[in-house]
Coordinates of C-alpha atoms and ligand atoms in Angstrom, one line a residue:
M1 CA 111.9 137.1 102.4
N2 CA 112.4 133.7 100.7
E3 CA 110.4 130.9 102.3
I4 CA 112.7 128.2 103.7
R5 CA 111.2 124.8 103.0
P6 CA 112.3 121.6 104.5
L7 CA 114.4 119.3 102.4
S8 CA 112.7 116.2 101.1
A9 CA 113.3 112.9 102.9
N10 CA 115.4 111.6 100.1
E11 CA 117.9 114.5 100.6
R12 CA 118.4 113.4 104.2
I13 CA 118.8 109.8 103.1
K14 CA 121.4 110.7 100.4
S15 CA 123.3 113.0 102.8
A16 CA 123.5 110.3 105.5
S17 CA 124.3 107.5 103.1
N18 CA 128.1 107.8 103.1
F19 CA 128.2 108.2 99.3
L20 CA 125.4 105.7 98.6
R21 CA 126.3 102.9 101.0
G22 CA 123.7 103.2 103.7
T23 CA 123.1 99.8 105.3
I24 CA 122.6 98.0 101.9
A25 CA 125.4 95.4 102.5
E26 CA 124.0 94.4 105.9
G27 CA 120.5 94.2 104.6
L28 CA 121.5 91.7 101.9
T29 CA 122.6 89.3 104.7
I30 CA 119.3 89.3 106.6
P31 CA 117.4 86.1 105.5
E32 CA 114.2 86.7 107.5
T33 CA 112.8 89.1 104.9
G34 CA 113.0 89.2 101.1
A35 CA 113.1 93.0 101.4
I36 CA 115.7 95.6 102.6
A37 CA 115.4 98.6 104.9
D38 CA 113.3 101.6 103.7
D39 CA 116.1 104.1 103.3
D40 CA 118.2 101.5 101.5
Q41 CA 115.4 101.0 99.0
Q42 CA 116.1 104.6 97.9
L43 CA 119.9 104.1 97.8
T44 CA 119.9 100.8 95.8
K45 CA 118.3 102.8 93.0
F46 CA 121.6 104.6 92.5
H47 CA 123.1 101.1 92.0
G48 CA 120.4 100.3 89.4
I49 CA 118.3 98.2 91.7
Y50 CA 114.7 98.5 92.8
L51 CA 112.8 96.5 95.4
Q52 CA 109.5 95.4 93.9
D53 CA 106.9 92.7 94.6
D54 CA 104.9 90.5 92.3
R55 CA 101.6 92.3 92.3
D56 CA 99.8 89.4 90.8
L57 CA 100.4 87.6 94.1
R58 CA 99.8 90.5 96.4
A59 CA 96.1 89.9 97.3
E60 CA 96.5 86.2 97.9
R61 CA 99.6 86.6 100.1
G62 CA 97.8 89.4 102.0
R63 CA 94.9 87.0 102.7
Q64 CA 97.4 84.4 103.9
R65 CA 99.1 87.1 106.0
M66 CA 102.4 86.4 104.2
E67 CA 105.1 88.9 103.4
K68 CA 104.7 90.3 99.9
A69 CA 106.4 88.3 97.2
F70 CA 109.5 90.5 97.2
I71 CA 111.6 90.5 94.1
F72 CA 114.2 93.0 92.7
M73 CA 114.5 94.6 89.4
A74 CA 118.1 95.4 88.2
R75 CA 118.8 97.8 85.3
M76 CA 122.1 97.8 83.5
R77 CA 124.0 100.9 82.4
V78 CA 124.6 100.6 78.6
P79 CA 125.5 103.9 77.1
S80 CA 124.1 104.1 73.5
G81 CA 122.6 100.6 74.0
V82 CA 125.7 99.0 72.6
L83 CA 126.7 95.5 73.8
T84 CA 129.2 92.9 72.5
P85 CA 127.7 89.5 71.8
A86 CA 129.6 88.2 74.9
Q87 CA 128.0 90.9 77.0
Y88 CA 124.6 90.0 75.6
L89 CA 125.2 86.3 76.4
A90 CA 126.2 87.3 80.0
A91 CA 122.9 89.2 80.4
D92 CA 120.9 86.4 78.9
K93 CA 122.7 83.9 81.3
M94 CA 122.0 86.0 84.3
A95 CA 118.3 86.4 83.4
R96 CA 117.9 82.7 83.2
E97 CA 120.0 81.8 86.2
R98 CA 119.1 84.6 88.6
G99 CA 116.0 86.4 87.3
N100 CA 112.7 85.4 85.7
A101 CA 114.3 84.1 82.5
T102 CA 113.4 87.2 80.4
L103 CA 115.3 90.2 79.4
R104 CA 113.5 93.5 79.1
F105 CA 114.9 96.1 76.6
T106 CA 113.9 99.5 78.0
T107 CA 113.0 102.9 76.4
R108 CA 116.5 104.1 77.4
Q109 CA 118.4 101.5 75.5
T110 CA 119.3 99.2 78.3
I111 CA 118.2 95.9 79.8
Q112 CA 116.2 95.2 82.9
F113 CA 116.1 91.9 84.8
H114 CA 113.0 91.2 86.7
G115 CA 112.1 88.7 89.5
I116 CA 115.4 88.5 91.2
V117 CA 115.2 87.3 94.8
K118 CA 117.5 89.0 97.3
S119 CA 120.0 86.1 97.5
N120 CA 120.4 86.3 93.7
L121 CA 121.2 90.0 93.5
R122 CA 125.0 89.8 94.1
P123 CA 125.5 86.8 91.9
L124 CA 123.6 88.5 89.1
I125 CA 125.6 91.7 89.3
Q126 CA 128.9 89.8 89.6
G127 CA 127.9 87.8 86.5
L128 CA 127.4 91.0 84.6
H129 CA 130.6 92.6 86.0
A130 CA 132.6 89.6 84.7
E131 CA 131.8 90.9 81.2
M132 CA 132.6 94.5 82.1
L133 CA 128.9 95.4 82.6
D134 CA 127.5 97.3 85.5
T135 CA 124.3 98.8 86.9
I136 CA 125.8 101.9 88.3
A137 CA 123.6 105.0 88.1
A138 CA 121.0 103.2 86.0
C139 CA 118.4 104.7 88.4
G140 CA 118.5 107.3 91.2
D141 CA 119.1 111.0 91.4
V142 CA 122.0 111.0 88.9
N143 CA 122.5 111.1 85.2
R144 CA 120.9 107.9 83.9
N145 CA 121.7 105.8 80.9
V146 CA 122.7 108.1 78.0
C147 CA 120.8 107.4 74.8
A148 CA 122.1 107.7 71.3
A149 CA 120.6 107.2 67.8
V150 CA 120.8 103.7 66.6
V151 CA 121.8 104.0 62.9
P152 CA 124.8 101.8 62.5
W153 CA 124.5 101.8 58.7
L154 CA 125.5 105.5 58.9
R155 CA 128.9 104.6 60.1
T156 CA 130.6 107.9 60.8
G157 CA 127.5 109.6 62.2
H158 CA 126.6 106.6 64.4
A159 CA 130.2 106.4 65.6
A160 CA 130.2 110.1 66.6
V161 CA 126.9 110.1 68.5
T162 CA 127.8 106.8 70.2
K163 CA 131.1 108.2 71.3
L164 CA 129.6 111.4 72.6
A165 CA 127.0 109.4 74.6
E166 CA 129.8 107.3 76.1
D167 CA 132.0 110.3 76.9
I168 CA 129.1 112.0 78.7
A169 CA 128.1 108.8 80.5
N170 CA 131.7 108.3 81.7
H171 CA 132.1 112.0 82.7
L172 CA 128.9 112.0 84.7
L173 CA 129.4 108.6 86.4
P174 CA 129.4 108.9 90.2
K175 CA 132.8 108.5 91.7
S176 CA 131.7 106.7 94.8
R177 CA 133.1 103.1 95.1
A178 CA 130.0 102.0 97.0
W179 CA 128.7 99.9 94.1
H180 CA 132.0 98.0 93.8
E181 CA 132.2 97.4 97.5
I182 CA 128.6 96.2 98.0
W183 CA 128.1 94.1 94.9
I184 CA 131.6 93.0 93.8
G185 CA 133.3 92.8 97.2
E186 CA 135.9 95.4 96.6
E187 CA 137.9 96.1 99.8
R188 CA 137.8 99.7 101.1
V189 CA 141.2 101.1 101.5
A190 CA 141.7 102.0 105.2
G191 CA 142.9 105.6 105.6
G192 CA 142.7 106.0 101.8
V193 CA 141.8 109.2 100.0
E194 CA 138.6 110.7 101.3
E195 CA 135.8 110.1 98.8
D196 CA 134.3 113.0 96.8
E197 CA 131.7 113.6 94.1
P198 CA 133.3 116.6 92.2
I199 CA 130.3 117.0 89.9
Y200 CA 127.3 115.9 92.0
G201 CA 128.3 116.7 95.6
R202 CA 127.3 114.4 98.4
T203 CA 123.6 114.8 97.9
Y204 CA 123.8 114.1 94.1
M205 CA 121.0 115.6 91.9
P206 CA 117.6 116.8 93.1
R207 CA 116.1 114.1 90.9
K208 CA 116.8 111.8 88.0
F209 CA 118.5 113.4 84.9
K210 CA 118.4 112.1 81.4
I211 CA 120.5 112.8 78.3
G212 CA 120.1 111.7 74.6
V213 CA 122.1 112.3 71.5
A214 CA 120.2 112.4 68.2
L215 CA 121.3 112.2 64.6
P216 CA 118.7 113.9 62.3
P217 CA 116.5 113.1 60.6
H218 CA 116.3 110.2 63.1
N219 CA 114.7 111.1 66.4
D220 CA 114.6 107.6 67.9
V221 CA 116.0 109.0 71.1
D222 CA 113.0 111.4 71.5
A223 CA 115.2 114.4 71.9
F224 CA 112.5 116.7 73.1
A225 CA 111.6 114.3 76.0
Q226 CA 115.0 114.3 77.6
D227 CA 116.3 116.7 80.3
L228 CA 119.1 117.4 77.9
S229 CA 119.7 116.5 74.3
F230 CA 122.4 117.0 71.7
V231 CA 121.2 117.0 68.2
A232 CA 124.0 116.5 65.6
I233 CA 124.4 119.1 63.0
E234 CA 126.0 117.7 59.9
K235 CA 127.7 119.7 57.1
R236 CA 129.0 117.9 54.1
G237 CA 128.9 114.6 56.0
K238 CA 130.8 115.9 59.0
I239 CA 129.3 116.6 62.4
V240 CA 130.2 120.2 63.1
G241 CA 128.5 120.4 66.4
Y242 CA 125.2 119.9 68.3
D243 CA 122.1 121.9 68.8
V244 CA 121.3 121.6 72.5
I245 CA 117.8 121.0 73.9
A246 CA 117.0 121.3 77.6
G247 CA 114.0 120.8 79.9
G248 CA 112.1 117.9 78.3
G249 CA 110.3 115.4 80.6
M250 CA 107.2 113.3 80.7
G251 CA 106.2 112.6 84.3
M252 CA 103.0 114.0 85.8
T253 CA 100.5 113.1 88.4
H254 CA 96.7 112.8 87.6
G255 CA 94.8 115.6 89.1
E256 CA 97.9 117.7 90.0
P257 CA 98.1 120.4 87.3
E258 CA 101.3 121.8 88.7
T259 CA 103.0 118.6 87.3
Y260 CA 103.1 118.2 83.5
P261 CA 104.9 116.8 80.6
R262 CA 107.1 119.3 78.8
A263 CA 108.8 119.3 75.4
G264 CA 112.4 120.5 75.7
S265 CA 113.5 124.0 74.6
V266 CA 116.3 124.5 72.1
I267 CA 118.9 126.5 74.1
G268 CA 121.8 126.9 71.6
F269 CA 124.6 125.2 69.7
C270 CA 128.0 123.9 70.8
K271 CA 131.0 122.5 69.0
P272 CA 131.7 118.7 69.4
E273 CA 134.7 119.4 71.7
H274 CA 132.5 121.4 74.1
A275 CA 129.6 119.0 74.3
V276 CA 130.7 117.1 77.4
E277 CA 131.3 120.4 79.2
V278 CA 127.9 121.6 78.2
A279 CA 126.4 118.4 79.7
E280 CA 128.3 119.0 82.9
K281 CA 127.3 122.6 83.3
V282 CA 123.6 121.9 82.6
V283 CA 123.8 119.2 85.2
T284 CA 125.4 121.5 87.7
M285 CA 122.8 124.3 87.0
Q286 CA 120.1 121.7 87.8
R287 CA 122.1 120.4 90.8
D288 CA 122.2 124.0 92.3
H289 CA 118.8 125.3 91.2
G290 CA 116.6 122.2 91.2
D291 CA 113.9 121.9 93.9
R292 CA 115.2 119.8 96.8
S293 CA 112.1 120.1 98.9
N294 CA 109.4 118.8 96.6
R295 CA 110.4 115.8 94.5
K296 CA 107.4 116.4 92.3
Q297 CA 108.9 119.7 91.2
A298 CA 112.5 118.6 91.1
R299 CA 113.1 117.9 87.5
L300 CA 115.0 120.3 85.2
K301 CA 111.8 121.1 83.3
Y302 CA 110.3 122.8 86.4
T303 CA 113.6 124.5 87.2
I304 CA 113.6 126.1 83.7
D305 CA 109.9 127.1 83.9
R306 CA 110.5 128.6 87.4
M307 CA 113.7 130.5 86.4
G308 CA 112.6 131.4 82.9
L309 CA 114.4 130.0 79.9
D310 CA 116.5 133.1 79.2
A311 CA 117.8 133.2 82.8
F312 CA 118.5 129.5 82.6
I313 CA 120.5 129.9 79.4
A314 CA 122.4 132.8 80.9
G315 CA 123.2 130.7 84.0
V316 CA 124.6 127.9 81.8
N317 CA 126.6 130.3 79.7
E318 CA 128.2 131.8 82.8
R319 CA 129.5 128.4 83.8
L320 CA 130.8 127.5 80.3
S321 CA 134.3 128.2 79.0
V322 CA 132.8 128.9 75.6
K323 CA 129.2 130.2 75.5
L324 CA 126.5 128.5 73.5
E325 CA 126.1 129.8 70.0
K326 CA 122.8 130.4 68.3
A327 CA 121.1 127.1 67.4
K328 CA 121.7 126.0 63.8
G329 CA 118.3 124.2 63.3
F330 CA 117.5 120.7 62.3
T331 CA 114.7 118.6 60.9
F332 CA 113.5 115.3 62.3
A333 CA 111.4 112.8 60.3
S334 CA 110.2 110.2 62.9
T335 CA 110.8 108.7 66.3
G336 CA 110.6 105.2 65.1
D337 CA 113.2 102.6 64.2
R338 CA 114.1 101.7 60.7
L339 CA 113.3 98.0 60.9
G340 CA 114.9 95.4 58.5
W341 CA 118.2 95.1 56.8
A342 CA 120.5 97.9 55.7
Q343 CA 124.0 97.9 54.3
D344 CA 126.7 100.5 54.8
D345 CA 129.3 101.8 52.4
T346 CA 131.9 99.4 53.7
G347 CA 129.7 96.4 52.9
L348 CA 128.7 95.5 56.4
H349 CA 125.1 94.6 57.1
H350 CA 122.8 95.7 59.9
I351 CA 119.4 94.5 60.8
T352 CA 116.9 96.1 63.3
L353 CA 114.5 93.6 64.8
F354 CA 111.1 94.3 66.1
V355 CA 110.8 93.2 69.7
E356 CA 107.3 93.6 71.0
N357 CA 107.5 95.9 74.1
G358 CA 111.1 94.9 74.5
R359 CA 110.5 91.6 76.2
I360 CA 112.8 88.7 75.2
G361 CA 112.4 85.1 76.5
G362 CA 111.4 81.7 75.3
K363 CA 112.0 80.9 71.7
A364 CA 113.1 84.4 70.8
G365 CA 115.6 84.3 73.7
D366 CA 116.9 81.0 72.4
G367 CA 117.4 82.5 68.9
L368 CA 119.3 85.6 70.1
R369 CA 121.5 83.4 72.3
E370 CA 122.4 81.3 69.3
I371 CA 123.1 84.4 67.2
A372 CA 125.2 85.9 70.0
A373 CA 127.2 82.7 70.2
L374 CA 128.4 83.3 66.6
N375 CA 130.3 86.3 68.2
V376 CA 129.6 88.6 65.2
G377 CA 129.1 92.3 65.3
R378 CA 127.3 94.3 68.0
F379 CA 123.9 94.1 69.7
I380 CA 122.4 97.6 70.0
I381 CA 119.2 98.2 72.0
T382 CA 117.0 101.0 70.7
A383 CA 115.0 103.6 72.6
N384 CA 111.9 102.0 71.1
Q385 CA 112.7 98.8 72.9
N386 CA 113.9 97.0 69.7
L387 CA 117.3 95.4 68.9
A388 CA 119.7 96.1 66.1
L389 CA 122.3 93.5 65.1
A390 CA 125.1 95.6 63.7
D391 CA 128.3 95.1 61.7
I392 CA 127.5 91.7 60.2
P393 CA 130.0 90.7 57.5
A394 CA 128.5 89.7 54.2
K395 CA 129.6 86.1 54.6
Q396 CA 127.6 85.8 57.9
K397 CA 124.4 87.5 56.7
S398 CA 122.6 84.4 55.4
K399 CA 123.4 82.4 58.5
I400 CA 122.0 85.1 60.7
A401 CA 119.0 85.6 58.4
A402 CA 118.3 81.8 58.6
L403 CA 118.5 81.9 62.4
L404 CA 116.2 84.9 62.6
K405 CA 113.7 83.0 60.5
E406 CA 114.0 79.8 62.4
Y407 CA 113.3 81.5 65.7
G408 CA 110.6 83.8 64.5
L409 CA 112.7 86.9 65.0
D410 CA 112.2 88.3 61.5
G411 CA 108.5 89.3 62.1
K412 CA 107.3 92.2 59.9
P413 CA 104.6 93.9 62.0
K414 CA 102.2 96.4 60.3
G415 CA 102.5 100.2 60.6
L416 CA 100.9 100.7 64.0
R417 CA 102.6 97.8 65.8
R418 CA 106.0 98.9 64.3
N419 CA 105.5 102.1 66.2
A420 CA 104.0 100.8 69.4
V421 CA 105.8 101.1 72.7
A422 CA 104.5 100.1 76.1
C423 CA 106.0 100.5 79.6
V424 CA 106.4 97.5 81.9
A425 CA 103.6 98.3 84.3
L426 CA 102.0 95.2 86.0
P427 CA 102.9 92.9 87.6
T428 CA 106.3 94.3 88.7
C429 CA 105.9 98.1 88.6
G430 CA 104.8 99.3 92.0
L431 CA 103.4 102.5 90.5
A432 CA 101.2 100.9 87.8
L433 CA 97.5 101.9 87.9
A434 CA 96.6 99.8 84.9
E435 CA 98.2 97.2 82.5
S436 CA 100.5 98.2 79.7
E437 CA 103.0 95.7 78.4
R438 CA 100.6 92.8 78.9
Y439 CA 97.7 94.7 77.2
L440 CA 98.9 96.9 74.4
P441 CA 99.6 94.0 71.9
S442 CA 95.9 92.9 72.0
L443 CA 94.7 96.5 71.6
V444 CA 96.9 97.0 68.6
T445 CA 95.5 93.9 67.0
K446 CA 92.0 95.4 67.3
L447 CA 93.2 98.8 66.0
E448 CA 95.0 97.1 63.1
A449 CA 91.7 95.6 62.0
E450 CA 90.2 99.1 61.9
L451 CA 93.2 100.5 60.0
D452 CA 93.2 97.7 57.6
A453 CA 89.5 98.3 56.8
V454 CA 90.3 101.9 55.6
G455 CA 93.5 100.9 53.8
L456 CA 96.0 102.3 56.4
A457 CA 97.5 99.0 57.6
E458 CA 101.0 100.0 56.6
D459 CA 100.9 103.7 57.7
E460 CA 103.4 104.7 60.3
I461 CA 101.4 105.9 63.3
T462 CA 103.0 106.1 66.8
I463 CA 101.0 104.6 69.7
R464 CA 102.4 104.5 73.2
M465 CA 100.9 103.2 76.4
T466 CA 101.8 103.5 80.1
G467 CA 100.2 102.1 83.1
C468 CA 100.4 105.4 85.0
P469 CA 101.0 109.1 84.2
N470 CA 104.8 108.8 84.9
G471 CA 105.3 108.4 81.2
C472 CA 108.0 105.7 80.9
A473 CA 107.0 105.0 77.3
R474 CA 106.9 108.7 76.5
P475 CA 103.2 108.6 75.7
Y476 CA 102.7 112.3 75.6
M477 CA 105.1 112.5 72.6
A478 CA 103.1 109.9 70.6
E479 CA 100.4 110.5 67.9
I480 CA 98.2 108.2 70.0
G481 CA 99.0 108.1 73.8
L482 CA 97.2 106.0 76.4
V483 CA 97.9 106.6 80.0
G484 CA 96.5 104.3 82.8
R485 CA 94.1 105.7 85.3
S486 CA 92.8 102.6 87.0
P487 CA 92.4 98.9 86.1
G488 CA 91.2 98.8 82.5
L489 CA 90.8 102.6 82.1
Y490 CA 93.0 105.0 80.2
N491 CA 93.2 108.7 79.3
L492 CA 93.5 109.0 75.5
Y493 CA 95.9 111.6 74.2
L494 CA 96.1 112.6 70.5
G495 CA 98.1 114.9 68.3
G496 CA 101.7 114.4 69.2
A497 CA 104.0 115.0 66.3
H498 CA 105.2 112.0 64.3
D499 CA 108.7 113.4 64.5
G500 CA 108.6 113.9 68.3
T501 CA 108.7 117.7 68.3
R502 CA 105.2 118.4 69.8
L503 CA 103.3 117.1 72.8
S504 CA 99.9 115.5 72.4
K505 CA 96.6 116.7 74.0
L506 CA 94.1 115.0 76.2
H507 CA 91.2 113.8 74.1
A508 CA 89.2 111.4 76.3
I509 CA 89.1 110.4 79.9
D510 CA 88.7 107.0 81.5
V511 CA 88.2 105.0 78.3
D512 CA 88.2 101.2 78.3
D513 CA 89.2 98.8 75.5
E514 CA 85.9 99.2 73.7
A515 CA 85.8 102.9 74.0
I516 CA 89.4 103.3 72.8
V517 CA 88.6 101.4 69.6
A518 CA 85.3 103.3 69.2
A519 CA 87.1 106.7 69.6
L520 CA 89.8 105.9 67.1
K521 CA 87.8 104.1 64.4
P522 CA 86.1 107.2 63.0
L523 CA 89.4 109.1 63.2
F524 CA 91.2 106.5 61.1
G525 CA 88.3 106.7 58.6
A526 CA 88.5 110.5 58.4
Y527 CA 92.3 110.4 58.1
A528 CA 92.1 107.9 55.3
T529 CA 89.8 110.2 53.2
D530 CA 90.7 113.7 54.3
R531 CA 94.4 113.8 54.9
K532 CA 96.7 115.9 52.8
K533 CA 99.7 114.4 51.0
N534 CA 102.3 113.1 53.5
E535 CA 100.3 114.4 56.4
S536 CA 100.9 112.4 59.6
F537 CA 98.0 111.2 61.8
G538 CA 99.2 113.5 64.6
D539 CA 99.2 116.6 62.3
F540 CA 95.8 115.6 60.8
V541 CA 93.9 115.4 64.1
I542 CA 95.0 118.9 64.9
R543 CA 94.3 120.5 61.5
A544 CA 91.0 118.8 61.2
G545 CA 90.0 120.1 64.7
I546 CA 89.4 116.6 65.9
V547 CA 91.2 117.0 69.2
A548 CA 88.6 118.4 71.6
R549 CA 89.0 121.8 73.1
T550 CA 87.6 120.6 76.4
V551 CA 87.2 117.2 77.9
A552 CA 84.1 116.7 80.1
G553 CA 84.9 117.7 83.6
L554 CA 88.5 118.6 82.9
D555 CA 90.2 121.7 81.7
F556 CA 91.7 121.1 78.3
H557 CA 95.2 122.2 79.3
E558 CA 95.4 120.3 82.5
N559 CA 98.9 118.9 83.0
L560 CA 100.3 120.6 79.9
A561 CA 103.4 122.7 80.2
P562 CA 102.6 126.4 80.4
A563 CA 105.0 127.0 77.6
L564 CA 102.7 124.9 75.4
T565 CA 99.3 126.6 75.9
F566 CA 99.2 127.1 72.2
W567 CA 100.2 124.8 69.3
P568 CA 102.5 125.8 66.6
E569 CA 100.9 126.2 63.2
I570 CA 101.0 123.1 61.1
Ligands
SRM601 FE1 110.4 105.0 84.2 C1 109.7 105.0 87.5 C2 110.2 101.7 84.2 C3 111.8 105.1 81.2 C4 109.5 108.3 83.8 N1 110.1 103.6 85.6 C5 109.8 103.9 87.0 C6 109.9 102.6 87.8 C7 111.3 102.3 88.2 C8 108.8 102.4 88.9 C9 109.2 102.9 90.3 O1 109.8 104.0 90.5 O2 109.0 102.1 91.2 C10 109.5 101.6 86.6 C11 110.0 100.1 86.8 C12 109.0 99.2 86.2 C13 109.4 97.8 86.2 O3 108.8 96.9 86.8 O4 110.4 97.5 85.5 C14 110.0 102.3 85.4 N2 111.0 103.7 83.0 C15 110.8 102.3 83.1 C16 111.2 101.6 81.8 C17 111.7 100.2 82.1 C18 110.0 101.5 80.9 C19 110.1 100.6 79.7 O5 109.1 99.8 79.6 O6 111.0 100.6 79.0 C20 112.2 102.6 81.3 C21 113.6 102.3 81.8 C22 114.5 103.3 81.3 C23 116.0 103.1 81.6 O7 116.5 102.0 81.1 O8 116.6 103.9 82.2 C24 111.7 103.9 81.8 N3 110.7 106.5 82.8 C25 111.2 106.2 81.6 C26 111.0 107.4 80.8 C27 111.4 107.5 79.3 C28 112.8 108.1 79.1 O9 113.6 108.2 80.1 O10 113.1 108.4 78.0 C29 110.3 108.3 81.5 C30 109.8 109.7 81.0 C31 110.8 110.7 80.9 C32 111.1 111.4 82.1 O11 111.8 110.9 83.0 O12 110.5 112.5 82.3 C33 110.2 107.7 82.8 N4 109.8 106.5 85.5 C34 109.4 107.8 85.2 C35 108.9 108.4 86.3 C36 108.4 109.9 86.4 C37 109.5 110.8 86.6 C38 108.9 112.2 86.8 O13 109.7 113.2 86.5 O14 107.8 112.4 87.3 C39 108.9 107.5 87.4 C40 108.5 107.7 88.8 C41 109.4 108.5 89.6 O15 110.6 108.8 89.2 O16 109.0 108.9 90.7 C42 109.5 106.3 86.8
SF4_602 FE1 105.4 101.9 86.0 FE2 104.1 104.1 85.4 FE3 106.5 103.7 84.4 FE4 104.6 102.3 83.5 S1 104.7 104.5 83.3 S2 106.6 101.5 84.2 S3 103.3 102.0 85.2 S4 106.0 104.0 86.6

């Protein structure tokens, strides 16, 4: 007999929320607290909004018996990361007037605003909405921001993957009008049509769901880390369809081996005209089979491992009007961005700028504002937290280049920094166990010195850091991954594939700044002398047997997907 397990608290909250309304609107009008009700804190996520507090101030406010310094984070929905200059300007204005005066480009190609006090939430969202921007479904148990490769110099390919990402995003957007009512003041039609969520149902997904669209050889969207990915298959310059990958995901919890990062599995191929339907049917499979009792087991990766991949694929095929075909196969080169200028065959120019950990403010913010005011081309946020300025006509190029120089936006970081990504972590993230965004740049400086000493300063090596094991910077996909355990201490992972097709392995536990540098220094030396031609650092540490089989006190495979208990041959 099947065990009947109680639904998680979030299922009750969703079910009772009247399609994501809860008592959010009332909570916004209560001036006595900077916070909102507990249940509403879960519901605002579906509207792209999180209640946080400034953790730098927590202890002092606690001593003074004051309420925490409550602030909100708001995350936009920007399919493919594409903004018009006017939209960028609106975001910049809202950050300065209603947030903490910085914009934060995220690893899912959107923008977060931090430090918003409750009374500023509605004005911020209305300011975005005036430029056709929204924060709907940027967080919560729904399909999140859909990522797409940022390769605007490949005009047709980029247009195709961007279009697919937008089509999927629109198709999977919740139908509830709650966001418009609460934040924009839309009137509810009395006696109107009863609301419905034809794809999600009234309890939405068991957990968050993430989709990316890749254009090989570029794997900037980290296709194997998404719940669902579409990988464009090109023949003679035309996209003939997409290989489909399902079941990727990063989050795990320290010390709970039943939680683990998982690289997605290739499940088949579909024609372009069927891709949106494939997305819908994978979503509904997860909607119906995902674990609604235990949120730590509720992602698609666990559903697939529980059901078995073949059963999962069969279930998806049963729902599709046209079954998935055999995957065609593809090759990725790297997960990084191609920084610098590029020109396409129509003569337009594109530049991808390095933005350290995605944070824009101060002088850099002034520079981008001035460039956006020229109203030229598009602003495209990458999944590596960088920014591409696309579609610049030749006659504007020198003007933009001059502005980039004037505002210090044309930096040319060395190889490791070019490939460094850190999650937000402290002081805003409530789940952070250690620093990340505020720490990685200084660590990279130290590691750069070691790389320089062995002649590897310009080598492309991926390094990603997170302040906790949730994996927001996808650290388990990097060649060097650092995952926060407690203040100043990190687990060091090594051996992820440079092209994002293989997870890394745990190499050292609870290492501090000095120990991280000490652990990596000899490996850089060995890599410089012993590597094969074109061998990446991630491949080298495996071939050379550097990655330890066991780590003191911990089983080597702790928190690695069962499907990956062996590594593919290199
Ligand atoms: Fe994330 C939760 C920031 C991409 C896995 N993530 C959070 C929260 C909202 C903390 C919270 O729940 O209270 C963080 C807000 C911090 C802050 O102060 O801003 C946060 N995640 C981020 C961002 C901003 C990191 C960044 O520096 O860019 C990224 C925003 C993406 C976006 O625009 O939508 C971000 N998060 C990711 C990714 C990467 C991705 O999606 O490609 C992952 C790993 C992939 C995955 O989902 O498996 C990720 N975030 C998580 C998890 C673990 C989920 C799990 O399955 O276990 C949590 C915690 C949770 O959901 O319970 C989380
Ligand atoms: Fe916060 Fe952890 Fe995500 Fe970093 S990885 S932003 S610390 S939840």
